[in-house]
Amino acid sequence: MKYTSSNEAPKSYHLPAGDYPVTIVEASETVSRSTGADMIKLTLDAESPDGTQSTKVFDYLVASASSAWKIDAFRRALGLEVVQGEPVELAAEDLVGRTLRARLKVEEFNGRANNKVEAWLAPLSGSGNAPAPASLAAPAAPAAAAKKEDASNEPF
């Protein structure tokens, strides 16, 4: 193999900390390794305001009492009404393609900077967020099927 050395620093694949529109490009239902709770793993595409840079961001919605605040904030960012004490069931497949706003931060892991969701943000007024599919706001179904096995390398 032949090549010409560039001596350039590695390219940065993260965005500066700030508020960005993010699009859900993948959503899968799985189980948290650390708690055994149901979880939705999100793969997000975040793009700089000028459209010159984008990055993938991963986030995890864990169905536990200690994480309910995060799921509530996520649902508000989708433009949904959150009613205290109301059981709700989210379907991963209904989330794909949705665009919402998130505050991203930069974290370093193994010497590489990555974006993480710091907060889910309410939609901008007049943003035209389409109403959620009916199943997104559907009351939760009774305790259901067995949990899916999680053989991947999620941090939860």
PDB file of C-alpha atoms in Angstrom:
ATOM      1  CA  MET A   1       0.000   0.000   0.000  1.00  0.00           C
ATOM      2  CA  LYS A   2       1.270   3.442  -0.886  1.00  0.00           C
ATOM      3  CA  TYR A   3      -0.009   6.744   0.416  1.00  0.00           C
ATOM      4  CA  THR A   4       1.078  10.333   0.951  1.00  0.00           C
ATOM      5  CA  SER A   5       1.249  11.388   4.570  1.00  0.00           C
ATOM      6  CA  SER A   6      -0.831  14.437   5.395  1.00  0.00           C
ATOM      7  CA  ASN A   7       0.458  15.024   8.932  1.00  0.00           C
ATOM      8  CA  GLU A   8      -2.945  16.544   9.718  1.00  0.00           C
ATOM      9  CA  ALA A   9      -4.638  16.170  13.069  1.00  0.00           C
ATOM     10  CA  PRO A  10      -7.520  13.690  13.103  1.00  0.00           C
ATOM     11  CA  LYS A  11     -10.813  15.183  11.972  1.00  0.00           C
ATOM     12  CA  SER A  12     -13.277  16.128  14.656  1.00  0.00           C
ATOM     13  CA  TYR A  13     -16.603  14.344  14.373  1.00  0.00           C
ATOM     14  CA  HIS A  14     -18.431  16.253  17.058  1.00  0.00           C
ATOM     15  CA  LEU A  15     -20.276  19.550  17.178  1.00  0.00           C
ATOM     16  CA  PRO A  16     -19.506  22.331  19.647  1.00  0.00           C
ATOM     17  CA  ALA A  17     -21.728  22.284  22.740  1.00  0.00           C
ATOM     18  CA  GLY A  18     -25.051  23.989  22.043  1.00  0.00           C
ATOM     19  CA  ASP A  19     -28.685  23.594  21.004  1.00  0.00           C
ATOM     20  CA  TYR A  20     -29.342  21.645  17.784  1.00  0.00           C
ATOM     21  CA  PRO A  21     -32.170  20.067  15.855  1.00  0.00           C
ATOM     22  CA  VAL A  22     -31.663  16.306  15.908  1.00  0.00           C
ATOM     23  CA  THR A  23     -33.365  13.669  13.796  1.00  0.00           C
ATOM     24  CA  ILE A  24     -33.982  10.167  15.105  1.00  0.00           C
ATOM     25  CA  VAL A  25     -32.477   7.868  12.474  1.00  0.00           C
ATOM     26  CA  GLU A  26     -32.747   4.642  14.487  1.00  0.00           C
ATOM     27  CA  ALA A  27     -34.705   3.607  17.561  1.00  0.00           C
ATOM     28  CA  SER A  28     -34.689   0.120  19.017  1.00  0.00           C
ATOM     29  CA  GLU A  29     -36.345  -1.416  22.036  1.00  0.00           C
ATOM     30  CA  THR A  30     -33.982  -3.349  24.241  1.00  0.00           C
ATOM     31  CA  VAL A  31     -33.221  -3.974  27.917  1.00  0.00           C
ATOM     32  CA  SER A  32     -30.793  -2.067  30.112  1.00  0.00           C
ATOM     33  CA  ARG A  33     -27.881  -4.295  31.112  1.00  0.00           C
ATOM     34  CA  SER A  34     -27.387  -2.485  34.412  1.00  0.00           C
ATOM     35  CA  THR A  35     -31.003  -2.336  35.623  1.00  0.00           C
ATOM     36  CA  GLY A  36     -32.915  -4.896  33.569  1.00  0.00           C
ATOM     37  CA  ALA A  37     -35.479  -2.189  32.731  1.00  0.00           C
ATOM     38  CA  ASP A  38     -37.000  -1.709  29.294  1.00  0.00           C
ATOM     39  CA  MET A  39     -35.029   0.809  27.251  1.00  0.00           C
ATOM     40  CA  ILE A  40     -35.140   2.554  23.882  1.00  0.00           C
ATOM     41  CA  LYS A  41     -31.756   3.138  22.268  1.00  0.00           C
ATOM     42  CA  LEU A  42     -31.803   6.233  20.031  1.00  0.00           C
ATOM     43  CA  THR A  43     -29.406   7.034  17.208  1.00  0.00           C
ATOM     44  CA  LEU A  44     -29.647  10.728  16.360  1.00  0.00           C
ATOM     45  CA  ASP A  45     -28.278  12.787  13.506  1.00  0.00           C
ATOM     46  CA  ALA A  46     -27.291  16.301  14.620  1.00  0.00           C
ATOM     47  CA  GLU A  47     -26.349  18.918  12.059  1.00  0.00           C
ATOM     48  CA  SER A  48     -24.612  22.264  12.457  1.00  0.00           C
ATOM     49  CA  PRO A  49     -26.795  25.312  11.675  1.00  0.00           C
ATOM     50  CA  ASP A  50     -24.883  26.005   8.459  1.00  0.00           C
ATOM     51  CA  GLY A  51     -25.193  22.367   7.336  1.00  0.00           C
ATOM     52  CA  THR A  52     -21.448  21.875   6.933  1.00  0.00           C
ATOM     53  CA  GLN A  53     -20.984  19.341   9.730  1.00  0.00           C
ATOM     54  CA  SER A  54     -23.066  16.536  11.184  1.00  0.00           C
ATOM     55  CA  THR A  55     -22.514  13.824  13.720  1.00  0.00           C
ATOM     56  CA  LYS A  56     -24.225  10.773  15.156  1.00  0.00           C
ATOM     57  CA  VAL A  57     -25.299  10.994  18.777  1.00  0.00           C
ATOM     58  CA  PHE A  58     -26.613   8.132  20.902  1.00  0.00           C
ATOM     59  CA  ASP A  59     -29.074   8.438  23.755  1.00  0.00           C
ATOM     60  CA  TYR A  60     -30.908   5.958  25.937  1.00  0.00           C
ATOM     61  CA  LEU A  61     -34.402   6.218  27.406  1.00  0.00           C
ATOM     62  CA  VAL A  62     -34.587   3.825  30.360  1.00  0.00           C
ATOM     63  CA  ALA A  63     -38.037   3.010  31.771  1.00  0.00           C
ATOM     64  CA  SER A  64     -37.242   3.420  35.446  1.00  0.00           C
ATOM     65  CA  ALA A  65     -38.573   5.714  38.158  1.00  0.00           C
ATOM     66  CA  SER A  66     -35.204   7.486  38.371  1.00  0.00           C
ATOM     67  CA  SER A  67     -35.257   8.224  34.625  1.00  0.00           C
ATOM     68  CA  ALA A  68     -38.914   9.240  34.212  1.00  0.00           C
ATOM     69  CA  TRP A  69     -37.902  12.934  34.182  1.00  0.00           C
ATOM     70  CA  LYS A  70     -35.733  12.327  31.103  1.00  0.00           C
ATOM     71  CA  ILE A  71     -38.471  10.479  29.214  1.00  0.00           C
ATOM     72  CA  ASP A  72     -40.919  13.260  30.150  1.00  0.00           C
ATOM     73  CA  ALA A  73     -38.497  15.880  28.762  1.00  0.00           C
ATOM     74  CA  PHE A  74     -38.071  13.788  25.588  1.00  0.00           C
ATOM     75  CA  ARG A  75     -41.853  13.587  25.129  1.00  0.00           C
ATOM     76  CA  ARG A  76     -42.172  17.365  25.656  1.00  0.00           C
ATOM     77  CA  ALA A  77     -39.473  17.876  23.003  1.00  0.00           C
ATOM     78  CA  LEU A  78     -41.659  15.812  20.658  1.00  0.00           C
ATOM     79  CA  GLY A  79     -44.479  18.281  21.355  1.00  0.00           C
ATOM     80  CA  LEU A  80     -46.494  15.858  23.488  1.00  0.00           C
ATOM     81  CA  GLU A  81     -48.381  16.790  26.629  1.00  0.00           C
ATOM     82  CA  VAL A  82     -47.005  15.157  29.757  1.00  0.00           C
ATOM     83  CA  VAL A  83     -49.571  14.390  32.459  1.00  0.00           C
ATOM     84  CA  GLN A  84     -48.201  13.431  35.875  1.00  0.00           C
ATOM     85  CA  GLY A  85     -49.081   9.869  36.846  1.00  0.00           C
ATOM     86  CA  GLU A  86     -50.335   8.890  33.381  1.00  0.00           C
ATOM     87  CA  PRO A  87     -48.918   5.558  32.176  1.00  0.00           C
ATOM     88  CA  VAL A  88     -47.601   5.909  28.617  1.00  0.00           C
ATOM     89  CA  GLU A  89     -46.098   3.454  26.193  1.00  0.00           C
ATOM     90  CA  LEU A  90     -43.524   4.612  23.638  1.00  0.00           C
ATOM     91  CA  ALA A  91     -43.035   2.545  20.487  1.00  0.00           C
ATOM     92  CA  ALA A  92     -39.520   2.801  19.066  1.00  0.00           C
ATOM     93  CA  GLU A  93     -40.697   2.430  15.465  1.00  0.00           C
ATOM     94  CA  ASP A  94     -42.916   5.528  15.834  1.00  0.00           C
ATOM     95  CA  LEU A  95     -39.907   7.670  16.766  1.00  0.00           C
ATOM     96  CA  VAL A  96     -37.803   7.136  13.627  1.00  0.00           C
ATOM     97  CA  GLY A  97     -37.776  10.178  11.357  1.00  0.00           C
ATOM     98  CA  ARG A  98     -38.933  12.593  14.043  1.00  0.00           C
ATOM     99  CA  THR A  99     -36.931  15.809  14.495  1.00  0.00           C
ATOM    100  CA  LEU A 100     -36.691  17.523  17.843  1.00  0.00           C
ATOM    101  CA  ARG A 101     -34.339  19.855  19.691  1.00  0.00           C
ATOM    102  CA  ALA A 102     -31.574  18.849  22.064  1.00  0.00           C
ATOM    103  CA  ARG A 103     -28.836  20.598  24.001  1.00  0.00           C
ATOM    104  CA  LEU A 104     -25.623  18.750  23.221  1.00  0.00           C
ATOM    105  CA  LYS A 105     -22.513  18.695  25.338  1.00  0.00           C
ATOM    106  CA  VAL A 106     -19.044  17.445  24.502  1.00  0.00           C
ATOM    107  CA  GLU A 107     -17.527  14.601  26.522  1.00  0.00           C
ATOM    108  CA  GLU A 108     -14.179  12.949  26.069  1.00  0.00           C
ATOM    109  CA  PHE A 109     -14.006   9.168  26.137  1.00  0.00           C
ATOM    110  CA  ASN A 110     -10.838   7.189  25.405  1.00  0.00           C
ATOM    111  CA  GLY A 111      -9.157  10.347  24.122  1.00  0.00           C
ATOM    112  CA  ARG A 112     -11.922  11.169  21.646  1.00  0.00           C
ATOM    113  CA  ALA A 113     -14.495  13.950  21.922  1.00  0.00           C
ATOM    114  CA  ASN A 114     -18.132  12.896  21.480  1.00  0.00           C
ATOM    115  CA  ASN A 115     -21.480  14.620  21.723  1.00  0.00           C
ATOM    116  CA  LYS A 116     -24.012  13.578  24.357  1.00  0.00           C
ATOM    117  CA  VAL A 117     -27.546  14.802  24.930  1.00  0.00           C
ATOM    118  CA  GLU A 118     -27.431  17.117  27.938  1.00  0.00           C
ATOM    119  CA  ALA A 119     -31.124  18.076  27.771  1.00  0.00           C
ATOM    120  CA  TRP A 120     -34.174  17.651  25.580  1.00  0.00           C
ATOM    121  CA  LEU A 121     -35.637  21.045  24.668  1.00  0.00           C
ATOM    122  CA  ALA A 122     -39.222  22.138  24.116  1.00  0.00           C
ATOM    123  CA  PRO A 123     -40.148  22.743  20.462  1.00  0.00           C
ATOM    124  CA  LEU A 124     -39.722  26.292  19.189  1.00  0.00           C
ATOM    125  CA  SER A 125     -43.041  28.041  18.741  1.00  0.00           C
ATOM    126  CA  GLY A 126     -44.072  27.819  15.111  1.00  0.00           C
ATOM    127  CA  SER A 127     -41.538  25.046  14.458  1.00  0.00           C
ATOM    128  CA  GLY A 128     -44.169  22.964  12.711  1.00  0.00           C
ATOM    129  CA  ASN A 129     -43.468  19.824  14.731  1.00  0.00           C
ATOM    130  CA  ALA A 130     -45.959  17.342  13.357  1.00  0.00           C
ATOM    131  CA  PRO A 131     -48.279  15.751  15.907  1.00  0.00           C
ATOM    132  CA  ALA A 132     -47.070  12.419  17.145  1.00  0.00           C
ATOM    133  CA  PRO A 133     -48.552   9.221  15.784  1.00  0.00           C
ATOM    134  CA  ALA A 134     -51.427   8.024  17.971  1.00  0.00           C
ATOM    135  CA  SER A 135     -49.363   5.147  19.379  1.00  0.00           C
ATOM    136  CA  LEU A 136     -46.788   7.561  20.831  1.00  0.00           C
ATOM    137  CA  ALA A 137     -49.318   8.965  23.252  1.00  0.00           C
ATOM    138  CA  ALA A 138     -51.234   5.754  23.825  1.00  0.00           C
ATOM    139  CA  PRO A 139     -51.792   4.671  27.405  1.00  0.00           C
ATOM    140  CA  ALA A 140     -49.510   1.852  28.431  1.00  0.00           C
ATOM    141  CA  ALA A 141     -50.642  -1.681  27.761  1.00  0.00           C
ATOM    142  CA  PRO A 142     -50.801  -4.189  30.610  1.00  0.00           C
ATOM    143  CA  ALA A 143     -47.550  -5.901  31.512  1.00  0.00           C
ATOM    144  CA  ALA A 144     -46.493  -7.611  28.388  1.00  0.00           C
ATOM    145  CA  ALA A 145     -44.090  -9.825  26.610  1.00  0.00           C
ATOM    146  CA  ALA A 146     -40.718 -11.039  27.678  1.00  0.00           C
ATOM    147  CA  LYS A 147     -37.888  -8.567  27.495  1.00  0.00           C
ATOM    148  CA  LYS A 148     -35.547  -8.643  24.527  1.00  0.00           C
ATOM    149  CA  GLU A 149     -32.035  -9.882  25.039  1.00  0.00           C
ATOM    150  CA  ASP A 150     -29.343  -7.203  24.899  1.00  0.00           C
ATOM    151  CA  ALA A 151     -26.107  -8.525  23.491  1.00  0.00           C
ATOM    152  CA  SER A 152     -24.786  -5.158  22.357  1.00  0.00           C
ATOM    153  CA  ASN A 153     -22.433  -2.807  24.116  1.00  0.00           C
ATOM    154  CA  GLU A 154     -24.805  -0.177  25.524  1.00  0.00           C
ATOM    155  CA  PRO A 155     -23.643   1.696  28.599  1.00  0.00           C
ATOM    156  CA  PHE A 156     -26.837   0.932  30.537  1.00  0.00           C
TER     157      PHE A 156
END
